[in-house]
Amino acid sequence: PGVHLDCKPRPYGTWANRLYNAYIIWSGAGLSLQGVRTCGDYMFSGHTVSLTLLNFFITEYTSRRIYFLHTFTWLCNCFGVFFILAAHEHYSIDVFVAFYITSRLFLYYHTLVNNRAVTKYQESFDAKRTWFYFPLFSFFEQNIDGRIPNEFQLPLTPQDVKNMFTRVEVSLRTRFEDITRNRGEKRRAKKRI
């Protein structure tokens, strides 16, 4: 870890002290802002997990034709891992284990999703084992009847944006007209008095 971390051996003492220290780290989410003081040795790098997941999501869910983007995200992932190690914020084993676990879980999940289309209607041993070991997977993928293709479209069409600006413009215009009408009525009322 970096030299700015105050790393000295601490005697943990009894099991009660160990559990209390574990609770402090857990309740503070491991953040020094929350008063957690450790040497950063969590055996898992959240920075690497974020980079790797972003890389895999972009690679998996964008068009295969955008090979430049895929190559770029892999390069960014590799450089990110290098810079995490160069900054001395994590031990190298933390970074490598995080990359390995994240990539395996992502690939296992997507392999199960793609194979589930084949074995969904079969009550095979694999289907039962998947339900037992991955109950959330079975919950998330229960209504899927095959592989879902990657379909790309803009979340808002240009017509949606134009309609939104038109509604805002009409709303502002009527509000402005109401304000000027009210001011005119108040001025006329004052002149009458």
PDB file of N, CA, C and O in Angstrom, residues 82-117:
ATOM      1  N   PHE A  82      -2.889  -1.379 -14.339  1.00  0.00           N
ATOM      2  CA  PHE A  82      -1.485  -0.983 -14.153  1.00  0.00           C
ATOM      3  C   PHE A  82      -1.379   0.230 -13.232  1.00  0.00           C
ATOM      4  O   PHE A  82      -0.558   0.266 -12.315  1.00  0.00           O
ATOM      5  N   PHE A  83      -2.217   1.241 -13.460  1.00  0.00           N
ATOM      6  CA  PHE A  83      -2.130   2.455 -12.651  1.00  0.00           C
ATOM      7  C   PHE A  83      -2.612   2.241 -11.223  1.00  0.00           C
ATOM      8  O   PHE A  83      -2.138   2.898 -10.306  1.00  0.00           O
ATOM      9  N   ILE A  84      -3.553   1.334 -11.031  1.00  0.00           N
ATOM     10  CA  ILE A  84      -3.957   0.987  -9.665  1.00  0.00           C
ATOM     11  C   ILE A  84      -2.768   0.377  -8.926  1.00  0.00           C
ATOM     12  O   ILE A  84      -2.497   0.709  -7.764  1.00  0.00           O
ATOM     13  N   LEU A  85      -2.049  -0.499  -9.618  1.00  0.00           N
ATOM     14  CA  LEU A  85      -0.858  -1.097  -9.000  1.00  0.00           C
ATOM     15  C   LEU A  85       0.250  -0.060  -8.811  1.00  0.00           C
ATOM     16  O   LEU A  85       0.932  -0.058  -7.783  1.00  0.00           O
ATOM     17  N   ALA A  86       0.418   0.825  -9.783  1.00  0.00           N
ATOM     18  CA  ALA A  86       1.481   1.827  -9.695  1.00  0.00           C
ATOM     19  C   ALA A  86       1.213   2.836  -8.581  1.00  0.00           C
ATOM     20  O   ALA A  86       2.157   3.392  -8.011  1.00  0.00           O
ATOM     21  N   ALA A  87      -0.042   3.079  -8.258  1.00  0.00           N
ATOM     22  CA  ALA A  87      -0.384   4.032  -7.201  1.00  0.00           C
ATOM     23  C   ALA A  87      -0.165   3.456  -5.810  1.00  0.00           C
ATOM     24  O   ALA A  87      -0.248   4.170  -4.823  1.00  0.00           O
ATOM     25  N   HIS A  88       0.103   2.156  -5.731  1.00  0.00           N
ATOM     26  CA  HIS A  88       0.356   1.473  -4.456  1.00  0.00           C
ATOM     27  C   HIS A  88      -0.822   1.577  -3.492  1.00  0.00           C
ATOM     28  O   HIS A  88      -0.632   1.658  -2.285  1.00  0.00           O
ATOM     29  N   GLU A  89      -2.032   1.594  -4.040  1.00  0.00           N
ATOM     30  CA  GLU A  89      -3.213   1.620  -3.182  1.00  0.00           C
ATOM     31  C   GLU A  89      -3.722   0.214  -2.867  1.00  0.00           C
ATOM     32  O   GLU A  89      -4.480   0.045  -1.930  1.00  0.00           O
ATOM     33  N   HIS A  90      -3.350  -0.752  -3.685  1.00  0.00           N
ATOM     34  CA  HIS A  90      -3.760  -2.131  -3.456  1.00  0.00           C
ATOM     35  C   HIS A  90      -2.548  -3.034  -3.630  1.00  0.00           C
ATOM     36  O   HIS A  90      -1.639  -2.722  -4.388  1.00  0.00           O
ATOM     37  N   TYR A  91      -2.578  -4.148  -2.942  1.00  0.00           N
ATOM     38  CA  TYR A  91      -1.585  -5.173  -3.206  1.00  0.00           C
ATOM     39  C   TYR A  91      -1.892  -5.778  -4.570  1.00  0.00           C
ATOM     40  O   TYR A  91      -3.026  -5.779  -5.033  1.00  0.00           O
ATOM     41  N   SER A  92      -0.891  -6.325  -5.214  1.00  0.00           N
ATOM     42  CA  SER A  92      -1.102  -6.882  -6.551  1.00  0.00           C
ATOM     43  C   SER A  92      -2.070  -8.060  -6.510  1.00  0.00           C
ATOM     44  O   SER A  92      -2.883  -8.219  -7.427  1.00  0.00           O
ATOM     45  N   ILE A  93      -2.047  -8.842  -5.456  1.00  0.00           N
ATOM     46  CA  ILE A  93      -2.967  -9.985  -5.375  1.00  0.00           C
ATOM     47  C   ILE A  93      -4.409  -9.503  -5.286  1.00  0.00           C
ATOM     48  O   ILE A  93      -5.319 -10.134  -5.828  1.00  0.00           O
ATOM     49  N   ASP A  94      -4.649  -8.348  -4.635  1.00  0.00           N
ATOM     50  CA  ASP A  94      -6.006  -7.782  -4.569  1.00  0.00           C
ATOM     51  C   ASP A  94      -6.536  -7.486  -5.969  1.00  0.00           C
ATOM     52  O   ASP A  94      -7.690  -7.769  -6.287  1.00  0.00           O
ATOM     53  N   VAL A  95      -5.672  -6.913  -6.792  1.00  0.00           N
ATOM     54  CA  VAL A  95      -6.075  -6.515  -8.136  1.00  0.00           C
ATOM     55  C   VAL A  95      -6.296  -7.742  -9.014  1.00  0.00           C
ATOM     56  O   VAL A  95      -7.296  -7.839  -9.730  1.00  0.00           O
ATOM     57  N   PHE A  96      -5.392  -8.692  -8.964  1.00  0.00           N
ATOM     58  CA  PHE A  96      -5.523  -9.878  -9.812  1.00  0.00           C
ATOM     59  C   PHE A  96      -6.716 -10.735  -9.403  1.00  0.00           C
ATOM     60  O   PHE A  96      -7.440 -11.241 -10.262  1.00  0.00           O
ATOM     61  N   VAL A  97      -6.939 -10.882  -8.112  1.00  0.00           N
ATOM     62  CA  VAL A  97      -8.094 -11.659  -7.652  1.00  0.00           C
ATOM     63  C   VAL A  97      -9.390 -10.961  -8.054  1.00  0.00           C
ATOM     64  O   VAL A  97     -10.345 -11.612  -8.492  1.00  0.00           O
ATOM     65  N   ALA A  98      -9.439  -9.635  -7.941  1.00  0.00           N
ATOM     66  CA  ALA A  98     -10.647  -8.902  -8.333  1.00  0.00           C
ATOM     67  C   ALA A  98     -10.932  -9.080  -9.823  1.00  0.00           C
ATOM     68  O   ALA A  98     -12.076  -9.306 -10.218  1.00  0.00           O
ATOM     69  N   PHE A  99      -9.896  -8.972 -10.652  1.00  0.00           N
ATOM     70  CA  PHE A  99     -10.102  -9.160 -12.092  1.00  0.00           C
ATOM     71  C   PHE A  99     -10.569 -10.580 -12.382  1.00  0.00           C
ATOM     72  O   PHE A  99     -11.510 -10.791 -13.152  1.00  0.00           O
ATOM     73  N   TYR A 100      -9.941 -11.562 -11.752  1.00  0.00           N
ATOM     74  CA  TYR A 100     -10.286 -12.957 -12.012  1.00  0.00           C
ATOM     75  C   TYR A 100     -11.721 -13.259 -11.593  1.00  0.00           C
ATOM     76  O   TYR A 100     -12.505 -13.812 -12.369  1.00  0.00           O
ATOM     77  N   ILE A 101     -12.085 -12.883 -10.382  1.00  0.00           N
ATOM     78  CA  ILE A 101     -13.428 -13.199  -9.879  1.00  0.00           C
ATOM     79  C   ILE A 101     -14.492 -12.468 -10.700  1.00  0.00           C
ATOM     80  O   ILE A 101     -15.513 -13.048 -11.085  1.00  0.00           O
ATOM     81  N   THR A 102     -14.262 -11.193 -10.991  1.00  0.00           N
ATOM     82  CA  THR A 102     -15.247 -10.423 -11.743  1.00  0.00           C
ATOM     83  C   THR A 102     -15.439 -10.977 -13.148  1.00  0.00           C
ATOM     84  O   THR A 102     -16.572 -11.153 -13.611  1.00  0.00           O
ATOM     85  N   SER A 103     -14.339 -11.267 -13.818  1.00  0.00           N
ATOM     86  CA  SER A 103     -14.461 -11.786 -15.184  1.00  0.00           C
ATOM     87  C   SER A 103     -15.125 -13.159 -15.191  1.00  0.00           C
ATOM     88  O   SER A 103     -15.965 -13.451 -16.041  1.00  0.00           O
ATOM     89  N   ARG A 104     -14.773 -14.017 -14.221  1.00  0.00           N
ATOM     90  CA  ARG A 104     -15.388 -15.352 -14.174  1.00  0.00           C
ATOM     91  C   ARG A 104     -16.878 -15.250 -13.900  1.00  0.00           C
ATOM     92  O   ARG A 104     -17.683 -15.927 -14.551  1.00  0.00           O
ATOM     93  N   LEU A 105     -17.282 -14.440 -12.933  1.00  0.00           N
ATOM     94  CA  LEU A 105     -18.709 -14.330 -12.626  1.00  0.00           C
ATOM     95  C   LEU A 105     -19.497 -13.774 -13.799  1.00  0.00           C
ATOM     96  O   LEU A 105     -20.594 -14.246 -14.108  1.00  0.00           O
ATOM     97  N   PHE A 106     -18.953 -12.762 -14.464  1.00  0.00           N
ATOM     98  CA  PHE A 106     -19.633 -12.197 -15.626  1.00  0.00           C
ATOM     99  C   PHE A 106     -19.778 -13.255 -16.718  1.00  0.00           C
ATOM    100  O   PHE A 106     -20.860 -13.430 -17.290  1.00  0.00           O
ATOM    101  N   LEU A 107     -18.702 -13.965 -17.000  1.00  0.00           N
ATOM    102  CA  LEU A 107     -18.752 -14.977 -18.061  1.00  0.00           C
ATOM    103  C   LEU A 107     -19.627 -16.166 -17.675  1.00  0.00           C
ATOM    104  O   LEU A 107     -20.354 -16.700 -18.514  1.00  0.00           O
ATOM    105  N   TYR A 108     -19.589 -16.603 -16.416  1.00  0.00           N
ATOM    106  CA  TYR A 108     -20.450 -17.704 -15.980  1.00  0.00           C
ATOM    107  C   TYR A 108     -21.917 -17.311 -16.121  1.00  0.00           C
ATOM    108  O   TYR A 108     -22.737 -18.095 -16.588  1.00  0.00           O
ATOM    109  N   TYR A 109     -22.249 -16.106 -15.693  1.00  0.00           N
ATOM    110  CA  TYR A 109     -23.644 -15.668 -15.768  1.00  0.00           C
ATOM    111  C   TYR A 109     -24.127 -15.661 -17.216  1.00  0.00           C
ATOM    112  O   TYR A 109     -25.200 -16.180 -17.524  1.00  0.00           O
ATOM    113  N   HIS A 110     -23.330 -15.098 -18.097  1.00  0.00           N
ATOM    114  CA  HIS A 110     -23.769 -15.004 -19.486  1.00  0.00           C
ATOM    115  C   HIS A 110     -23.744 -16.367 -20.180  1.00  0.00           C
ATOM    116  O   HIS A 110     -24.534 -16.604 -21.088  1.00  0.00           O
ATOM    117  N   THR A 111     -22.875 -17.238 -19.764  1.00  0.00           N
ATOM    118  CA  THR A 111     -22.911 -18.607 -20.284  1.00  0.00           C
ATOM    119  C   THR A 111     -24.192 -19.304 -19.842  1.00  0.00           C
ATOM    120  O   THR A 111     -24.849 -19.988 -20.630  1.00  0.00           O
ATOM    121  N   LEU A 112     -24.561 -19.126 -18.571  1.00  0.00           N
ATOM    122  CA  LEU A 112     -25.817 -19.708 -18.095  1.00  0.00           C
ATOM    123  C   LEU A 112     -27.018 -19.136 -18.837  1.00  0.00           C
ATOM    124  O   LEU A 112     -27.943 -19.865 -19.193  1.00  0.00           O
ATOM    125  N   VAL A 113     -27.017 -17.847 -19.079  1.00  0.00           N
ATOM    126  CA  VAL A 113     -28.127 -17.226 -19.795  1.00  0.00           C
ATOM    127  C   VAL A 113     -28.245 -17.809 -21.197  1.00  0.00           C
ATOM    128  O   VAL A 113     -29.333 -18.155 -21.648  1.00  0.00           O
ATOM    129  N   ASN A 114     -27.121 -17.943 -21.881  1.00  0.00           N
ATOM    130  CA  ASN A 114     -27.169 -18.459 -23.252  1.00  0.00           C
ATOM    131  C   ASN A 114     -27.521 -19.937 -23.293  1.00  0.00           C
ATOM    132  O   ASN A 114     -28.178 -20.388 -24.219  1.00  0.00           O
ATOM    133  N   ASN A 115     -27.098 -20.701 -22.305  1.00  0.00           N
ATOM    134  CA  ASN A 115     -27.445 -22.120 -22.268  1.00  0.00           C
ATOM    135  C   ASN A 115     -28.846 -22.349 -21.736  1.00  0.00           C
ATOM    136  O   ASN A 115     -29.466 -23.356 -22.022  1.00  0.00           O
ATOM    137  N   ARG A 116     -29.337 -21.417 -20.970  1.00  0.00           N
ATOM    138  CA  ARG A 116     -30.674 -21.564 -20.407  1.00  0.00           C
ATOM    139  C   ARG A 116     -31.729 -21.580 -21.509  1.00  0.00           C
ATOM    140  O   ARG A 116     -32.760 -22.227 -21.382  1.00  0.00           O
ATOM    141  N   ALA A 117     -31.472 -20.885 -22.590  1.00  0.00           N
ATOM    142  CA  ALA A 117     -32.413 -20.898 -23.710  1.00  0.00           C
ATOM    143  C   ALA A 117     -32.573 -22.305 -24.254  1.00  0.00           C
ATOM    144  O   ALA A 117     -33.641 -22.682 -24.717  1.00  0.00           O
TER     145      ALA A 117
END
